[in-house]
Amino acid sequence: MRRSLLYNPSALTALEGQSCIKPRSERSSRGLYATLLLTPLVDAFSILVIYLMVSTTSSVDIDINQDIQLPEASYSSVIESGTLVQLSGKDFLIDEQKIGASDLLDYLTRLHETLKKASDPKAKKLIVQADRSENFETLNPLVMAGTQSGFEEIVFAVIQTSEARGQD
Amino acid sequence: MNNSKEVNFELNLLPVISLLAVLLSFLLLTAAWVQLGAHEVKQALGGESDSKATLISLWIEISDSGSINLRVKQDVDKKALREILVQTQGNGVDQESLYEILQVLQKDLPDLKTALLMPSAKTKFNEVVAVMDTVKKANLRDVGIAPL
């Protein structure tokens, strides 16, 4: 060890260097280096990992448009997969395609048929993302076209507030 | 026979820490901090509505100002059995008053499980969701929305 490149006498601790009671002799191989206790660190990491894994909900990952401020609700249910429709201005965004209110019924009917043929679970629900400040008259064409096009349910996307988590 | 080998050994924790650090970083990056929820709307158009569930229904009219008119209707004759007006206090829908009235209604009419929302053209989406939330809180399971 003494001959090794890793041995560096200057790396001795100050206590070792100044010690009069038990000076570091040539024969003694004991060092006063304190080993870092890694067990509490592993414990803390494990707790954090378990907490994050448990708190990750099984809900579907859905993109939220940054321009849309969703309304808040306390008694909502967990969101499931479906066809996402975002309301931007007076147009509707479906699969990053802008659809006008007049073409909405035709587009949704065709989309529903395609999804149904492919046995896609998105054929069941229509998820609506709209800004909280929108008037209902802007949403009305979507509510009208939603059921007529064959989708079983219309779902309004909301942000869950704390009260709701207890209900789920 | 002097066995100087120690039986005790220290477990190398560095790989464990590395693995946990990677897992932790991954979970922190992929965690959804905003919880999305959903309010399901059962449509009352055409023949898709459930006829069994709509024996007694509550029709909720929301005005532009946020005041609410409640009408309890029986599907047989479509006459309003009861009519209650919930006046708004300040801006928006008065959720507390609505919830109290819904609770009283549910005590009187335990079969009441269906509500149909009728927002006006200028009703804000936020207010529609607030009314839906209160209705769900009052344990009315089937909530529909009537188009304009």
PDB file of C-alpha atoms in Angstrom, chain A residues 38-39 41-42 45-46 48-49 52-53 57 64 70-71 73-77 79 125 130-137 139-140 143-144 147 153-160 165, chain B residues 13-14 16-17 20-21 23-24 27-28 31 33-43 45 48 119-129 132-133 136-137 145-148:
ATOM      1  CA  LEU A  38     -24.957   4.604   2.940  1.00  0.00           C
ATOM      2  CA  THR A  39     -27.786   2.624   4.509  1.00  0.00           C
ATOM      3  CA  LEU A  41     -29.415   7.020   1.931  1.00  0.00           C
ATOM      4  CA  VAL A  42     -30.605   3.761   0.404  1.00  0.00           C
ATOM      5  CA  PHE A  45     -34.194   6.527  -1.910  1.00  0.00           C
ATOM      6  CA  SER A  46     -36.285   3.388  -1.554  1.00  0.00           C
ATOM      7  CA  LEU A  48     -39.097   7.958  -2.460  1.00  0.00           C
ATOM      8  CA  VAL A  49     -39.155   5.401  -5.280  1.00  0.00           C
ATOM      9  CA  LEU A  52     -43.594   7.781  -6.631  1.00  0.00           C
ATOM     10  CA  MET A  53     -44.514   4.371  -8.019  1.00  0.00           C
ATOM     11  CA  THR A  57     -52.115   6.758 -11.334  1.00  0.00           C
ATOM     12  CA  ILE A  64     -53.056  19.224 -22.426  1.00  0.00           C
ATOM     13  CA  LEU A  70     -59.313  23.380 -17.894  1.00  0.00           C
ATOM     14  CA  PRO A  71     -62.043  23.819 -15.286  1.00  0.00           C
ATOM     15  CA  ALA A  73     -63.757  19.645 -10.369  1.00  0.00           C
ATOM     16  CA  SER A  74     -63.793  17.627  -7.177  1.00  0.00           C
ATOM     17  CA  TYR A  75     -66.104  14.738  -7.996  1.00  0.00           C
ATOM     18  CA  SER A  76     -64.806  13.671 -11.367  1.00  0.00           C
ATOM     19  CA  SER A  77     -63.858  10.142 -12.343  1.00  0.00           C
ATOM     20  CA  ILE A  79     -60.060   9.712 -17.376  1.00  0.00           C
ATOM     21  CA  LYS A 125     -65.512   8.111 -25.807  1.00  0.00           C
ATOM     22  CA  ALA A 130     -62.179  23.347 -23.554  1.00  0.00           C
ATOM     23  CA  ASP A 131     -61.137  26.493 -21.759  1.00  0.00           C
ATOM     24  CA  ARG A 132     -63.099  27.292 -18.616  1.00  0.00           C
ATOM     25  CA  SER A 133     -64.049  30.722 -19.962  1.00  0.00           C
ATOM     26  CA  GLU A 134     -65.664  29.399 -23.152  1.00  0.00           C
ATOM     27  CA  ASN A 135     -69.370  29.977 -23.665  1.00  0.00           C
ATOM     28  CA  PHE A 136     -71.625  26.990 -24.062  1.00  0.00           C
ATOM     29  CA  GLU A 137     -72.693  28.121 -27.524  1.00  0.00           C
ATOM     30  CA  LEU A 139     -69.293  23.926 -27.333  1.00  0.00           C
ATOM     31  CA  ASN A 140     -72.793  23.269 -28.585  1.00  0.00           C
ATOM     32  CA  VAL A 143     -72.266  18.278 -27.976  1.00  0.00           C
ATOM     33  CA  MET A 144     -74.695  17.940 -30.896  1.00  0.00           C
ATOM     34  CA  THR A 147     -73.761  11.520 -30.016  1.00  0.00           C
ATOM     35  CA  GLU A 153     -70.122   9.072 -24.253  1.00  0.00           C
ATOM     36  CA  ILE A 154     -68.919  12.636 -24.196  1.00  0.00           C
ATOM     37  CA  VAL A 155     -66.397  13.324 -21.476  1.00  0.00           C
ATOM     38  CA  PHE A 156     -65.370  16.768 -20.274  1.00  0.00           C
ATOM     39  CA  ALA A 157     -61.726  16.839 -19.215  1.00  0.00           C
ATOM     40  CA  VAL A 158     -61.216  18.617 -15.899  1.00  0.00           C
ATOM     41  CA  ILE A 159     -58.433  19.115 -13.412  1.00  0.00           C
ATOM     42  CA  GLN A 160     -59.025  17.071 -10.314  1.00  0.00           C
ATOM     43  CA  ARG A 165     -58.942  11.721  -4.956  1.00  0.00           C
TER      44      ARG A 165
ATOM     45  CA  LEU B  13     -24.277  -0.533  -1.881  1.00  0.00           C
ATOM     46  CA  LEU B  14     -23.047   1.632  -4.721  1.00  0.00           C
ATOM     47  CA  VAL B  16     -28.028  -0.234  -5.435  1.00  0.00           C
ATOM     48  CA  ILE B  17     -27.742   3.527  -5.001  1.00  0.00           C
ATOM     49  CA  LEU B  20     -32.306   3.788  -7.187  1.00  0.00           C
ATOM     50  CA  ALA B  21     -31.020   7.151  -8.408  1.00  0.00           C
ATOM     51  CA  LEU B  23     -35.292   4.970 -10.986  1.00  0.00           C
ATOM     52  CA  LEU B  24     -35.931   8.093  -8.934  1.00  0.00           C
ATOM     53  CA  LEU B  27     -40.131   8.538 -11.911  1.00  0.00           C
ATOM     54  CA  LEU B  28     -39.710  12.225 -11.122  1.00  0.00           C
ATOM     55  CA  ALA B  31     -44.745  11.733 -12.880  1.00  0.00           C
ATOM     56  CA  TRP B  33     -48.200  16.446 -11.430  1.00  0.00           C
ATOM     57  CA  VAL B  34     -51.553  17.611 -12.804  1.00  0.00           C
ATOM     58  CA  GLN B  35     -54.257  15.044 -12.240  1.00  0.00           C
ATOM     59  CA  LEU B  36     -56.762  14.946 -15.077  1.00  0.00           C
ATOM     60  CA  GLY B  37     -60.290  13.915 -14.326  1.00  0.00           C
ATOM     61  CA  ALA B  38     -63.409  13.413 -16.382  1.00  0.00           C
ATOM     62  CA  HIS B  39     -67.064  14.344 -16.136  1.00  0.00           C
ATOM     63  CA  GLU B  40     -69.069  11.931 -18.211  1.00  0.00           C
ATOM     64  CA  VAL B  41     -72.129  13.208 -19.990  1.00  0.00           C
ATOM     65  CA  LYS B  42     -74.933  10.886 -20.906  1.00  0.00           C
ATOM     66  CA  GLN B  43     -76.762  12.236 -23.879  1.00  0.00           C
ATOM     67  CA  LEU B  45     -80.921  12.660 -27.566  1.00  0.00           C
ATOM     68  CA  GLU B  48     -80.050   6.254 -26.574  1.00  0.00           C
ATOM     69  CA  PRO B 119     -77.187  25.741 -20.071  1.00  0.00           C
ATOM     70  CA  SER B 120     -77.949  28.963 -21.921  1.00  0.00           C
ATOM     71  CA  ALA B 121     -75.815  30.164 -24.822  1.00  0.00           C
ATOM     72  CA  LYS B 122     -73.710  32.509 -22.704  1.00  0.00           C
ATOM     73  CA  THR B 123     -73.190  30.125 -19.783  1.00  0.00           C
ATOM     74  CA  LYS B 124     -69.497  29.642 -19.150  1.00  0.00           C
ATOM     75  CA  PHE B 125     -68.067  26.133 -19.484  1.00  0.00           C
ATOM     76  CA  ASN B 126     -66.660  26.542 -15.984  1.00  0.00           C
ATOM     77  CA  GLU B 127     -70.183  27.007 -14.598  1.00  0.00           C
ATOM     78  CA  VAL B 128     -71.507  23.992 -16.474  1.00  0.00           C
ATOM     79  CA  VAL B 129     -68.751  21.854 -14.945  1.00  0.00           C
ATOM     80  CA  MET B 132     -72.145  18.909 -12.915  1.00  0.00           C
ATOM     81  CA  ASP B 133     -69.724  18.567 -10.036  1.00  0.00           C
ATOM     82  CA  LYS B 136     -72.388  14.294  -8.857  1.00  0.00           C
ATOM     83  CA  LYS B 137     -71.599  15.253  -5.272  1.00  0.00           C
ATOM     84  CA  ILE B 145     -76.561  17.859 -21.149  1.00  0.00           C
ATOM     85  CA  ALA B 146     -79.106  19.332 -23.528  1.00  0.00           C
ATOM     86  CA  PRO B 147     -77.814  21.102 -26.605  1.00  0.00           C
ATOM     87  CA  LEU B 148     -79.145  24.575 -27.399  1.00  0.00           C
TER      88      LEU B 148
END
